[in-house]
PDB file of C-alpha atoms in Angstrom:
ATOM      1  CA  UNK A   1      19.560  -8.956  -0.266  1.00  0.00           C
ATOM      2  CA  UNK A   2      22.356  -9.413  -2.800  1.00  0.00           C
ATOM      3  CA  UNK A   3      21.349 -12.961  -3.730  1.00  0.00           C
ATOM      4  CA  UNK A   4      17.626 -12.247  -4.211  1.00  0.00           C
ATOM      5  CA  UNK A   5      18.218  -8.973  -6.044  1.00  0.00           C
ATOM      6  CA  UNK A   6      20.606 -10.705  -8.444  1.00  0.00           C
ATOM      7  CA  UNK A   7      18.097 -13.512  -9.001  1.00  0.00           C
ATOM      8  CA  UNK A   8      15.334 -11.008  -9.751  1.00  0.00           C
ATOM      9  CA  UNK A   9      17.490  -9.061 -12.190  1.00  0.00           C
ATOM     10  CA  UNK A  10      18.503 -12.297 -13.897  1.00  0.00           C
ATOM     11  CA  UNK A  11      14.832 -13.093 -14.474  1.00  0.00           C
ATOM     12  CA  UNK A  12      14.214  -9.574 -15.791  1.00  0.00           C
ATOM     13  CA  UNK A  13      17.165  -9.844 -18.160  1.00  0.00           C
ATOM     14  CA  UNK A  14      15.718 -13.018 -19.683  1.00  0.00           C
ATOM     15  CA  UNK A  15      12.188 -11.688 -20.116  1.00  0.00           C
ATOM     16  CA  UNK A  16      10.887  -9.815 -23.143  1.00  0.00           C
ATOM     17  CA  UNK A  17       7.734  -8.795 -21.274  1.00  0.00           C
ATOM     18  CA  UNK A  18       7.442  -7.795 -17.601  1.00  0.00           C
ATOM     19  CA  UNK A  19       4.004  -7.270 -16.056  1.00  0.00           C
ATOM     20  CA  UNK A  20       3.864  -5.614 -12.633  1.00  0.00           C
ATOM     21  CA  UNK A  21       0.950  -6.090 -10.238  1.00  0.00           C
ATOM     22  CA  UNK A  22       0.130  -4.875  -6.698  1.00  0.00           C
ATOM     23  CA  UNK A  23      -2.673  -5.189  -4.176  1.00  0.00           C
ATOM     24  CA  UNK A  24      -6.350  -4.308  -4.369  1.00  0.00           C
ATOM     25  CA  UNK A  25      -7.488  -1.115  -2.653  1.00  0.00           C
ATOM     26  CA  UNK A  26      -4.138   0.489  -3.561  1.00  0.00           C
ATOM     27  CA  UNK A  27      -2.411   3.016  -1.316  1.00  0.00           C
ATOM     28  CA  UNK A  28       0.469   5.376  -2.184  1.00  0.00           C
ATOM     29  CA  UNK A  29       3.090   2.668  -1.609  1.00  0.00           C
ATOM     30  CA  UNK A  30       1.288   0.251  -3.920  1.00  0.00           C
ATOM     31  CA  UNK A  31       1.212   2.938  -6.624  1.00  0.00           C
ATOM     32  CA  UNK A  32       4.745   4.106  -5.889  1.00  0.00           C
ATOM     33  CA  UNK A  33       6.498   0.746  -5.849  1.00  0.00           C
ATOM     34  CA  UNK A  34       4.647  -0.586  -8.889  1.00  0.00           C
ATOM     35  CA  UNK A  35       5.034   2.508 -11.056  1.00  0.00           C
ATOM     36  CA  UNK A  36       8.551   3.210  -9.777  1.00  0.00           C
ATOM     37  CA  UNK A  37       9.644  -0.264 -10.851  1.00  0.00           C
ATOM     38  CA  UNK A  38       7.886   0.134 -14.200  1.00  0.00           C
ATOM     39  CA  UNK A  39       9.512   3.494 -14.956  1.00  0.00           C
ATOM     40  CA  UNK A  40      12.945   2.226 -13.903  1.00  0.00           C
ATOM     41  CA  UNK A  41      12.765  -0.915 -16.029  1.00  0.00           C
ATOM     42  CA  UNK A  42      11.478   1.085 -18.996  1.00  0.00           C
ATOM     43  CA  UNK A  43      14.494   3.381 -18.756  1.00  0.00           C
ATOM     44  CA  UNK A  44      16.986   0.534 -18.229  1.00  0.00           C
ATOM     45  CA  UNK A  45      15.495  -1.806 -20.845  1.00  0.00           C
ATOM     46  CA  UNK A  46      13.833   0.327 -23.547  1.00  0.00           C
ATOM     47  CA  UNK A  47      13.622  -2.730 -25.798  1.00  0.00           C
ATOM     48  CA  UNK A  48      11.382  -4.660 -23.361  1.00  0.00           C
ATOM     49  CA  UNK A  49       7.629  -4.486 -22.897  1.00  0.00           C
ATOM     50  CA  UNK A  50       6.980  -3.231 -19.351  1.00  0.00           C
ATOM     51  CA  UNK A  51       3.410  -2.952 -18.055  1.00  0.00           C
ATOM     52  CA  UNK A  52       1.753  -2.020 -14.746  1.00  0.00           C
ATOM     53  CA  UNK A  53      -1.786  -3.308 -14.228  1.00  0.00           C
ATOM     54  CA  UNK A  54      -4.599  -3.099 -11.698  1.00  0.00           C
ATOM     55  CA  UNK A  55      -7.658  -1.061 -10.825  1.00  0.00           C
ATOM     56  CA  UNK A  56      -7.149   2.597 -10.083  1.00  0.00           C
ATOM     57  CA  UNK A  57      -7.960   4.553  -6.933  1.00  0.00           C
ATOM     58  CA  UNK A  58      -9.363   7.947  -7.988  1.00  0.00           C
ATOM     59  CA  UNK A  59      -7.817   9.792  -5.047  1.00  0.00           C
ATOM     60  CA  UNK A  60      -4.365   8.577  -6.138  1.00  0.00           C
ATOM     61  CA  UNK A  61      -4.645   8.832  -9.912  1.00  0.00           C
ATOM     62  CA  UNK A  62      -2.484  11.949  -9.876  1.00  0.00           C
ATOM     63  CA  UNK A  63       0.433   9.614  -9.093  1.00  0.00           C
ATOM     64  CA  UNK A  64       0.070   7.704 -12.351  1.00  0.00           C
ATOM     65  CA  UNK A  65      -2.057   5.507 -14.600  1.00  0.00           C
ATOM     66  CA  UNK A  66      -2.082   1.819 -15.468  1.00  0.00           C
ATOM     67  CA  UNK A  67      -2.007  -0.315 -18.582  1.00  0.00           C
ATOM     68  CA  UNK A  68      -4.754  -2.432 -20.104  1.00  0.00           C
ATOM     69  CA  UNK A  69      -3.343  -5.618 -21.585  1.00  0.00           C
ATOM     70  CA  UNK A  70      -4.716  -8.840 -23.053  1.00  0.00           C
ATOM     71  CA  UNK A  71      -4.453 -12.359 -21.657  1.00  0.00           C
ATOM     72  CA  UNK A  72      -2.215 -13.237 -24.602  1.00  0.00           C
ATOM     73  CA  UNK A  73       0.424 -10.782 -23.412  1.00  0.00           C
ATOM     74  CA  UNK A  74       0.970 -12.900 -20.294  1.00  0.00           C
ATOM     75  CA  UNK A  75       2.327 -15.763 -22.378  1.00  0.00           C
ATOM     76  CA  UNK A  76       6.021 -16.197 -21.441  1.00  0.00           C
ATOM     77  CA  UNK A  77       5.894 -12.946 -19.440  1.00  0.00           C
ATOM     78  CA  UNK A  78       7.636 -12.363 -16.131  1.00  0.00           C
ATOM     79  CA  UNK A  79       5.127 -11.229 -13.503  1.00  0.00           C
ATOM     80  CA  UNK A  80       6.272  -9.163 -10.511  1.00  0.00           C
ATOM     81  CA  UNK A  81       3.900  -8.408  -7.635  1.00  0.00           C
ATOM     82  CA  UNK A  82       4.752  -5.434  -5.410  1.00  0.00           C
ATOM     83  CA  UNK A  83       3.565  -4.614  -1.899  1.00  0.00           C
ATOM     84  CA  UNK A  84       1.165  -7.568  -1.537  1.00  0.00           C
ATOM     85  CA  UNK A  85       1.432  -9.959   1.400  1.00  0.00           C
ATOM     86  CA  UNK A  86      -0.897 -12.720   0.213  1.00  0.00           C
ATOM     87  CA  UNK A  87      -2.110 -13.841  -3.199  1.00  0.00           C
ATOM     88  CA  UNK A  88      -5.876 -13.264  -2.644  1.00  0.00           C
ATOM     89  CA  UNK A  89      -5.128  -9.524  -2.344  1.00  0.00           C
ATOM     90  CA  UNK A  90      -3.347  -9.245  -5.707  1.00  0.00           C
ATOM     91  CA  UNK A  91      -5.158  -6.909  -8.072  1.00  0.00           C
ATOM     92  CA  UNK A  92      -5.955  -8.611 -11.410  1.00  0.00           C
ATOM     93  CA  UNK A  93      -6.231 -12.392 -11.076  1.00  0.00           C
ATOM     94  CA  UNK A  94      -4.137 -12.991 -14.205  1.00  0.00           C
ATOM     95  CA  UNK A  95      -0.936 -12.684 -12.142  1.00  0.00           C
ATOM     96  CA  UNK A  96      -0.421 -16.453 -12.360  1.00  0.00           C
ATOM     97  CA  UNK A  97      -0.622 -16.629 -16.157  1.00  0.00           C
ATOM     98  CA  UNK A  98       3.029 -15.709 -16.774  1.00  0.00           C
ATOM     99  CA  UNK A  99       6.020 -18.019 -17.073  1.00  0.00           C
ATOM    100  CA  UNK A 100       7.312 -17.091 -13.602  1.00  0.00           C
ATOM    101  CA  UNK A 101       6.254 -15.012 -10.607  1.00  0.00           C
ATOM    102  CA  UNK A 102       8.258 -12.737  -8.305  1.00  0.00           C
ATOM    103  CA  UNK A 103       7.074 -11.217  -5.025  1.00  0.00           C
ATOM    104  CA  UNK A 104       8.654  -8.001  -3.672  1.00  0.00           C
ATOM    105  CA  UNK A 105       7.167  -6.862  -0.377  1.00  0.00           C
ATOM    106  CA  UNK A 106       7.721  -5.412   3.088  1.00  0.00           C
ATOM    107  CA  UNK A 107       4.791  -6.998   4.938  1.00  0.00           C
ATOM    108  CA  UNK A 108       5.491  -9.930   7.292  1.00  0.00           C
ATOM    109  CA  UNK A 109       6.045 -13.032   5.167  1.00  0.00           C
ATOM    110  CA  UNK A 110       2.914 -15.188   5.447  1.00  0.00           C
ATOM    111  CA  UNK A 111       2.080 -16.280   1.896  1.00  0.00           C
ATOM    112  CA  UNK A 112       5.235 -16.785  -0.156  1.00  0.00           C
ATOM    113  CA  UNK A 113       3.408 -17.204  -3.457  1.00  0.00           C
ATOM    114  CA  UNK A 114       6.272 -16.319  -5.801  1.00  0.00           C
ATOM    115  CA  UNK A 115       8.890 -18.461  -7.492  1.00  0.00           C
ATOM    116  CA  UNK A 116      11.246 -15.853  -6.028  1.00  0.00           C
ATOM    117  CA  UNK A 117      10.173 -14.037  -2.865  1.00  0.00           C
ATOM    118  CA  UNK A 118      12.000 -10.963  -1.610  1.00  0.00           C
ATOM    119  CA  UNK A 119      10.497  -9.741   1.662  1.00  0.00           C
ATOM    120  CA  UNK A 120      12.113  -7.162   3.924  1.00  0.00           C
ATOM    121  CA  UNK A 121       9.771  -6.454   6.831  1.00  0.00           C
ATOM    122  CA  UNK A 122      12.277  -3.941   8.221  1.00  0.00           C
ATOM    123  CA  UNK A 123      11.784  -1.639   5.233  1.00  0.00           C
ATOM    124  CA  UNK A 124       9.372   1.250   5.692  1.00  0.00           C
ATOM    125  CA  UNK A 125       7.711   0.496   2.367  1.00  0.00           C
ATOM    126  CA  UNK A 126       8.044  -1.485  -0.820  1.00  0.00           C
ATOM    127  CA  UNK A 127       8.966   1.792  -2.518  1.00  0.00           C
ATOM    128  CA  UNK A 128      12.043   1.914  -0.277  1.00  0.00           C
ATOM    129  CA  UNK A 129      12.898  -1.627  -1.378  1.00  0.00           C
ATOM    130  CA  UNK A 130      12.586  -0.689  -5.054  1.00  0.00           C
ATOM    131  CA  UNK A 131      15.061   2.142  -4.518  1.00  0.00           C
ATOM    132  CA  UNK A 132      17.448  -0.281  -2.784  1.00  0.00           C
ATOM    133  CA  UNK A 133      17.053  -2.616  -5.764  1.00  0.00           C
ATOM    134  CA  UNK A 134      17.954   0.217  -8.144  1.00  0.00           C
ATOM    135  CA  UNK A 135      20.899   1.307  -6.008  1.00  0.00           C
ATOM    136  CA  UNK A 136      22.178  -2.274  -5.733  1.00  0.00           C
ATOM    137  CA  UNK A 137      22.868  -2.216  -9.470  1.00  0.00           C
ATOM    138  CA  UNK A 138      24.358   1.314  -9.355  1.00  0.00           C
ATOM    139  CA  UNK A 139      21.463   2.549 -11.462  1.00  0.00           C
ATOM    140  CA  UNK A 140      20.703   5.796  -9.648  1.00  0.00           C
ATOM    141  CA  UNK A 141      22.148   7.495 -12.740  1.00  0.00           C
ATOM    142  CA  UNK A 142      19.717   5.560 -14.938  1.00  0.00           C
ATOM    143  CA  UNK A 143      16.564   6.755 -13.213  1.00  0.00           C
ATOM    144  CA  UNK A 144      14.990  10.186 -13.505  1.00  0.00           C
ATOM    145  CA  UNK A 145      12.373  12.311 -11.786  1.00  0.00           C
ATOM    146  CA  UNK A 146       9.546  10.051 -12.969  1.00  0.00           C
ATOM    147  CA  UNK A 147      10.983   7.224 -10.860  1.00  0.00           C
ATOM    148  CA  UNK A 148      12.047   9.359  -7.892  1.00  0.00           C
ATOM    149  CA  UNK A 149       8.683  11.106  -7.657  1.00  0.00           C
ATOM    150  CA  UNK A 150       6.522   7.986  -7.309  1.00  0.00           C
ATOM    151  CA  UNK A 151       8.954   6.201  -4.974  1.00  0.00           C
ATOM    152  CA  UNK A 152       9.083   9.262  -2.727  1.00  0.00           C
ATOM    153  CA  UNK A 153       5.292   9.438  -2.588  1.00  0.00           C
ATOM    154  CA  UNK A 154       5.145   5.738  -1.760  1.00  0.00           C
ATOM    155  CA  UNK A 155       7.560   6.156   1.140  1.00  0.00           C
ATOM    156  CA  UNK A 156       5.768   9.254   2.417  1.00  0.00           C
ATOM    157  CA  UNK A 157       2.457   7.405   2.292  1.00  0.00           C
ATOM    158  CA  UNK A 158       3.554   4.339   4.239  1.00  0.00           C
ATOM    159  CA  UNK A 159       5.479   6.318   6.860  1.00  0.00           C
ATOM    160  CA  UNK A 160       2.690   8.833   7.462  1.00  0.00           C
ATOM    161  CA  UNK A 161       4.984  11.633   6.275  1.00  0.00           C
ATOM    162  CA  UNK A 162       7.824  10.128   8.345  1.00  0.00           C
ATOM    163  CA  UNK A 163       5.780  10.197  11.576  1.00  0.00           C
ATOM    164  CA  UNK A 164       5.257   6.430  11.939  1.00  0.00           C
ATOM    165  CA  UNK A 165       7.722   4.229  13.813  1.00  0.00           C
ATOM    166  CA  UNK A 166       8.630   2.347  10.626  1.00  0.00           C
ATOM    167  CA  UNK A 167      10.717   5.397   9.635  1.00  0.00           C
ATOM    168  CA  UNK A 168      14.380   4.418   9.997  1.00  0.00           C
ATOM    169  CA  UNK A 169      17.659   6.237   9.354  1.00  0.00           C
ATOM    170  CA  UNK A 170      17.867   4.297   6.090  1.00  0.00           C
ATOM    171  CA  UNK A 171      14.383   5.509   5.140  1.00  0.00           C
ATOM    172  CA  UNK A 172      15.523   9.087   5.558  1.00  0.00           C
ATOM    173  CA  UNK A 173      18.687   8.392   3.546  1.00  0.00           C
ATOM    174  CA  UNK A 174      16.617   6.997   0.683  1.00  0.00           C
ATOM    175  CA  UNK A 175      14.229   9.962   0.825  1.00  0.00           C
ATOM    176  CA  UNK A 176      17.155  12.383   0.711  1.00  0.00           C
ATOM    177  CA  UNK A 177      18.519  10.629  -2.374  1.00  0.00           C
ATOM    178  CA  UNK A 178      15.141  10.835  -4.117  1.00  0.00           C
ATOM    179  CA  UNK A 179      14.779  14.535  -3.349  1.00  0.00           C
ATOM    180  CA  UNK A 180      17.878  15.207  -5.446  1.00  0.00           C
ATOM    181  CA  UNK A 181      15.804  14.580  -8.572  1.00  0.00           C
ATOM    182  CA  UNK A 182      13.870  17.496 -10.129  1.00  0.00           C
ATOM    183  CA  UNK A 183      10.268  17.122  -9.007  1.00  0.00           C
ATOM    184  CA  UNK A 184       8.240  19.497  -6.851  1.00  0.00           C
ATOM    185  CA  UNK A 185       7.798  17.443  -3.694  1.00  0.00           C
ATOM    186  CA  UNK A 186       5.880  20.189  -1.881  1.00  0.00           C
ATOM    187  CA  UNK A 187       3.291  20.342  -4.627  1.00  0.00           C
ATOM    188  CA  UNK A 188       3.040  16.541  -4.757  1.00  0.00           C
ATOM    189  CA  UNK A 189       2.584  16.202  -0.983  1.00  0.00           C
ATOM    190  CA  UNK A 190      -0.055  18.918  -0.972  1.00  0.00           C
ATOM    191  CA  UNK A 191      -1.937  17.061  -3.685  1.00  0.00           C
ATOM    192  CA  UNK A 192      -1.652  13.761  -1.830  1.00  0.00           C
ATOM    193  CA  UNK A 193      -3.114  15.351   1.302  1.00  0.00           C
ATOM    194  CA  UNK A 194      -5.966  17.180  -0.402  1.00  0.00           C
ATOM    195  CA  UNK A 195      -9.551  16.021   0.026  1.00  0.00           C
ATOM    196  CA  UNK A 196     -12.664  16.919  -1.926  1.00  0.00           C
ATOM    197  CA  UNK A 197     -14.595  19.613  -0.015  1.00  0.00           C
ATOM    198  CA  UNK A 198     -17.715  17.422  -0.153  1.00  0.00           C
ATOM    199  CA  UNK A 199     -15.964  14.932   2.163  1.00  0.00           C
ATOM    200  CA  UNK A 200     -15.321  17.352   5.021  1.00  0.00           C
ATOM    201  CA  UNK A 201     -18.814  17.098   6.563  1.00  0.00           C
ATOM    202  CA  UNK A 202     -18.126  13.369   6.858  1.00  0.00           C
ATOM    203  CA  UNK A 203     -14.879  14.142   8.665  1.00  0.00           C
ATOM    204  CA  UNK A 204     -16.962  16.158  11.110  1.00  0.00           C
ATOM    205  CA  UNK A 205     -19.189  13.109  11.612  1.00  0.00           C
ATOM    206  CA  UNK A 206     -16.169  10.942  12.413  1.00  0.00           C
ATOM    207  CA  UNK A 207     -14.857  13.458  14.949  1.00  0.00           C
ATOM    208  CA  UNK A 208     -18.251  13.587  16.669  1.00  0.00           C
ATOM    209  CA  UNK A 209     -19.041   9.878  16.660  1.00  0.00           C
ATOM    210  CA  UNK A 210     -15.932   7.971  17.712  1.00  0.00           C
ATOM    211  CA  UNK A 211     -16.195   5.669  20.726  1.00  0.00           C
ATOM    212  CA  UNK A 212     -13.127   5.921  22.988  1.00  0.00           C
ATOM    213  CA  UNK A 213     -12.946   3.930  26.233  1.00  0.00           C
ATOM    214  CA  UNK A 214     -10.794   4.344  29.328  1.00  0.00           C
ATOM    215  CA  UNK A 215      -8.259   1.777  28.067  1.00  0.00           C
ATOM    216  CA  UNK A 216      -7.397   3.834  24.994  1.00  0.00           C
ATOM    217  CA  UNK A 217      -9.376   1.672  22.555  1.00  0.00           C
ATOM    218  CA  UNK A 218     -11.502   3.467  19.970  1.00  0.00           C
ATOM    219  CA  UNK A 219     -14.145   2.324  17.483  1.00  0.00           C
ATOM    220  CA  UNK A 220     -15.413   4.279  14.485  1.00  0.00           C
ATOM    221  CA  UNK A 221     -18.419   2.593  12.874  1.00  0.00           C
ATOM    222  CA  UNK A 222     -19.596   3.690   9.430  1.00  0.00           C
ATOM    223  CA  UNK A 223     -22.827   2.049   8.304  1.00  0.00           C
ATOM    224  CA  UNK A 224     -24.422   2.105   4.871  1.00  0.00           C
ATOM    225  CA  UNK A 225     -26.859   4.712   6.165  1.00  0.00           C
ATOM    226  CA  UNK A 226     -23.985   7.027   7.074  1.00  0.00           C
ATOM    227  CA  UNK A 227     -22.411   6.614   3.636  1.00  0.00           C
ATOM    228  CA  UNK A 228     -25.740   7.501   2.032  1.00  0.00           C
ATOM    229  CA  UNK A 229     -26.270  10.419   4.418  1.00  0.00           C
ATOM    230  CA  UNK A 230     -23.012  12.044   3.317  1.00  0.00           C
ATOM    231  CA  UNK A 231     -23.177  10.756  -0.270  1.00  0.00           C
ATOM    232  CA  UNK A 232     -19.706   9.210  -0.209  1.00  0.00           C
ATOM    233  CA  UNK A 233     -18.268   5.886  -1.316  1.00  0.00           C
ATOM    234  CA  UNK A 234     -16.674   3.363   1.014  1.00  0.00           C
ATOM    235  CA  UNK A 235     -13.193   4.055  -0.378  1.00  0.00           C
ATOM    236  CA  UNK A 236     -13.692   7.774   0.269  1.00  0.00           C
ATOM    237  CA  UNK A 237     -14.695   7.078   3.872  1.00  0.00           C
ATOM    238  CA  UNK A 238     -11.497   5.094   4.381  1.00  0.00           C
ATOM    239  CA  UNK A 239      -9.432   8.241   3.763  1.00  0.00           C
ATOM    240  CA  UNK A 240     -10.327   9.304   7.312  1.00  0.00           C
ATOM    241  CA  UNK A 241      -8.947   6.278   9.159  1.00  0.00           C
ATOM    242  CA  UNK A 242      -6.435   8.527  10.927  1.00  0.00           C
ATOM    243  CA  UNK A 243      -8.797  11.442  11.569  1.00  0.00           C
ATOM    244  CA  UNK A 244      -8.762  10.672  15.310  1.00  0.00           C
ATOM    245  CA  UNK A 245      -5.101   9.648  15.535  1.00  0.00           C
ATOM    246  CA  UNK A 246      -4.099  12.708  17.583  1.00  0.00           C
ATOM    247  CA  UNK A 247      -6.468  12.005  20.485  1.00  0.00           C
ATOM    248  CA  UNK A 248      -4.619  11.973  23.801  1.00  0.00           C
ATOM    249  CA  UNK A 249      -4.572   8.519  25.373  1.00  0.00           C
ATOM    250  CA  UNK A 250      -5.473   6.710  22.140  1.00  0.00           C
ATOM    251  CA  UNK A 251      -3.668   3.368  21.796  1.00  0.00           C
ATOM    252  CA  UNK A 252      -5.627   1.159  19.371  1.00  0.00           C
ATOM    253  CA  UNK A 253      -8.403   2.093  16.977  1.00  0.00           C
ATOM    254  CA  UNK A 254     -10.503   0.309  14.379  1.00  0.00           C
ATOM    255  CA  UNK A 255     -12.267   2.118  11.543  1.00  0.00           C
ATOM    256  CA  UNK A 256     -15.076  -0.084  10.241  1.00  0.00           C
ATOM    257  CA  UNK A 257     -16.946   0.675   7.011  1.00  0.00           C
ATOM    258  CA  UNK A 258     -19.920  -1.368   5.827  1.00  0.00           C
ATOM    259  CA  UNK A 259     -19.184  -1.839   2.131  1.00  0.00           C
ATOM    260  CA  UNK A 260     -22.387  -3.768   1.463  1.00  0.00           C
ATOM    261  CA  UNK A 261     -20.933  -7.214   0.850  1.00  0.00           C
ATOM    262  CA  UNK A 262     -18.544  -7.041   3.826  1.00  0.00           C
ATOM    263  CA  UNK A 263     -17.422  -4.771   6.635  1.00  0.00           C
ATOM    264  CA  UNK A 264     -13.894  -3.522   5.978  1.00  0.00           C
ATOM    265  CA  UNK A 265     -11.997  -2.878   9.206  1.00  0.00           C
ATOM    266  CA  UNK A 266      -8.817  -0.819   9.194  1.00  0.00           C
ATOM    267  CA  UNK A 267      -6.864  -1.264  12.419  1.00  0.00           C
ATOM    268  CA  UNK A 268      -4.194   1.097  13.710  1.00  0.00           C
ATOM    269  CA  UNK A 269      -2.171   1.327  16.924  1.00  0.00           C
ATOM    270  CA  UNK A 270       0.487   3.341  18.674  1.00  0.00           C
ATOM    271  CA  UNK A 271       3.311   0.909  19.367  1.00  0.00           C
ATOM    272  CA  UNK A 272       1.103  -2.112  20.126  1.00  0.00           C
ATOM    273  CA  UNK A 273       1.213  -5.156  17.853  1.00  0.00           C
ATOM    274  CA  UNK A 274      -2.202  -5.709  16.290  1.00  0.00           C
ATOM    275  CA  UNK A 275      -1.528  -7.708  13.109  1.00  0.00           C
ATOM    276  CA  UNK A 276      -1.754 -10.941  15.112  1.00  0.00           C
ATOM    277  CA  UNK A 277      -5.381 -10.142  15.915  1.00  0.00           C
ATOM    278  CA  UNK A 278      -6.034  -9.197  12.290  1.00  0.00           C
ATOM    279  CA  UNK A 279      -4.565 -12.553  11.249  1.00  0.00           C
ATOM    280  CA  UNK A 280      -6.881 -14.428  13.621  1.00  0.00           C
ATOM    281  CA  UNK A 281      -9.825 -12.914  11.765  1.00  0.00           C
ATOM    282  CA  UNK A 282      -8.471 -13.656   8.285  1.00  0.00           C
ATOM    283  CA  UNK A 283      -6.664 -10.374   7.669  1.00  0.00           C
ATOM    284  CA  UNK A 284      -3.119  -9.162   8.175  1.00  0.00           C
ATOM    285  CA  UNK A 285      -0.685  -6.341   7.656  1.00  0.00           C
ATOM    286  CA  UNK A 286       1.940  -4.512   9.665  1.00  0.00           C
ATOM    287  CA  UNK A 287       2.372  -4.649  13.457  1.00  0.00           C
ATOM    288  CA  UNK A 288       0.795  -1.192  13.848  1.00  0.00           C
ATOM    289  CA  UNK A 289      -1.352  -0.952  10.694  1.00  0.00           C
ATOM    290  CA  UNK A 290      -3.483  -3.861   9.559  1.00  0.00           C
ATOM    291  CA  UNK A 291      -6.794  -4.666   7.966  1.00  0.00           C
ATOM    292  CA  UNK A 292      -9.449  -7.357   7.949  1.00  0.00           C
ATOM    293  CA  UNK A 293     -12.891  -7.878   6.456  1.00  0.00           C
ATOM    294  CA  UNK A 294     -15.703  -9.342   8.550  1.00  0.00           C
ATOM    295  CA  UNK A 295     -19.094 -10.629   7.448  1.00  0.00           C
ATOM    296  CA  UNK A 296     -21.353  -8.861   9.936  1.00  0.00           C
ATOM    297  CA  UNK A 297     -21.469  -6.591  12.958  1.00  0.00           C
ATOM    298  CA  UNK A 298     -21.461  -9.518  15.405  1.00  0.00           C
ATOM    299  CA  UNK A 299     -18.123 -10.622  13.984  1.00  0.00           C
ATOM    300  CA  UNK A 300     -16.949  -7.007  14.188  1.00  0.00           C
ATOM    301  CA  UNK A 301     -17.840  -6.934  17.888  1.00  0.00           C
ATOM    302  CA  UNK A 302     -15.708 -10.044  18.417  1.00  0.00           C
ATOM    303  CA  UNK A 303     -12.825  -8.346  16.597  1.00  0.00           C
ATOM    304  CA  UNK A 304     -13.226  -5.202  18.692  1.00  0.00           C
ATOM    305  CA  UNK A 305     -13.266  -7.263  21.887  1.00  0.00           C
ATOM    306  CA  UNK A 306     -10.064  -9.069  20.890  1.00  0.00           C
ATOM    307  CA  UNK A 307      -8.359  -5.775  20.128  1.00  0.00           C
ATOM    308  CA  UNK A 308      -9.515  -4.254  23.408  1.00  0.00           C
ATOM    309  CA  UNK A 309      -8.182  -7.277  25.277  1.00  0.00           C
ATOM    310  CA  UNK A 310      -4.741  -6.291  24.024  1.00  0.00           C
ATOM    311  CA  UNK A 311      -4.985  -3.371  26.416  1.00  0.00           C
TER     312      UNK A 311
END
């Protein structure tokens, strides 16, 4: 940790412009780690140009907003990518236009695309890593509530409100440190958990149309017709990936949404490694939370069969 953190800070010290990226289809940890790093560096280096870029996710825009910058601003810039395991998933393809590239992540190291790669797969989230980076340089007095708030939300998001098995004693220590800063965490968590009332009929559909077998494997299939029936977008449907997580006997589930050009499959499990199967089909992620896109429903059936064979 010490060596890589010092190398990263050395690169930051030398740069006049730092541009921070993260993955497509952002989640709270992508927002939290990216914006947390941006806010921290802005406070520590007010003379530098610090930007965070990428498409927004409307359900998470309360966490923060992103910058629009020109191609010219990448010239001689340091680019840092947060929370992104492989380069095809980086939001905004200009990430390779800077003078150097740094990867900071907590997913299993598959694609080490950076000139410097810091990966800690034992961390609950990349937001946790960003806090460790700040603490390494004794900068907890430099940061304020703007940093603490987004990092806390990132950690909460990737740990499922501290219910997932990636929650460690260190995770709780970091969370306790962040809660010392003046932001209303109850209000923020309520906002993160809120859903538009128009989506709740779709939740009812999910709860009435899951397919659970005797092994503990479950499929939820959302076709284009279902999206049209409930007048929701594919990204809105994905908010309900864990709607059936409390079912007794459930061990592995896959939530498949036909997005038109591809079928996006979000895979979850209770203590069973499933990212190896995701990798076989061109995806990846964490041992108990992964994702993959397939071209058609026949390929989805092959994925489902491979996951069921795990049981």
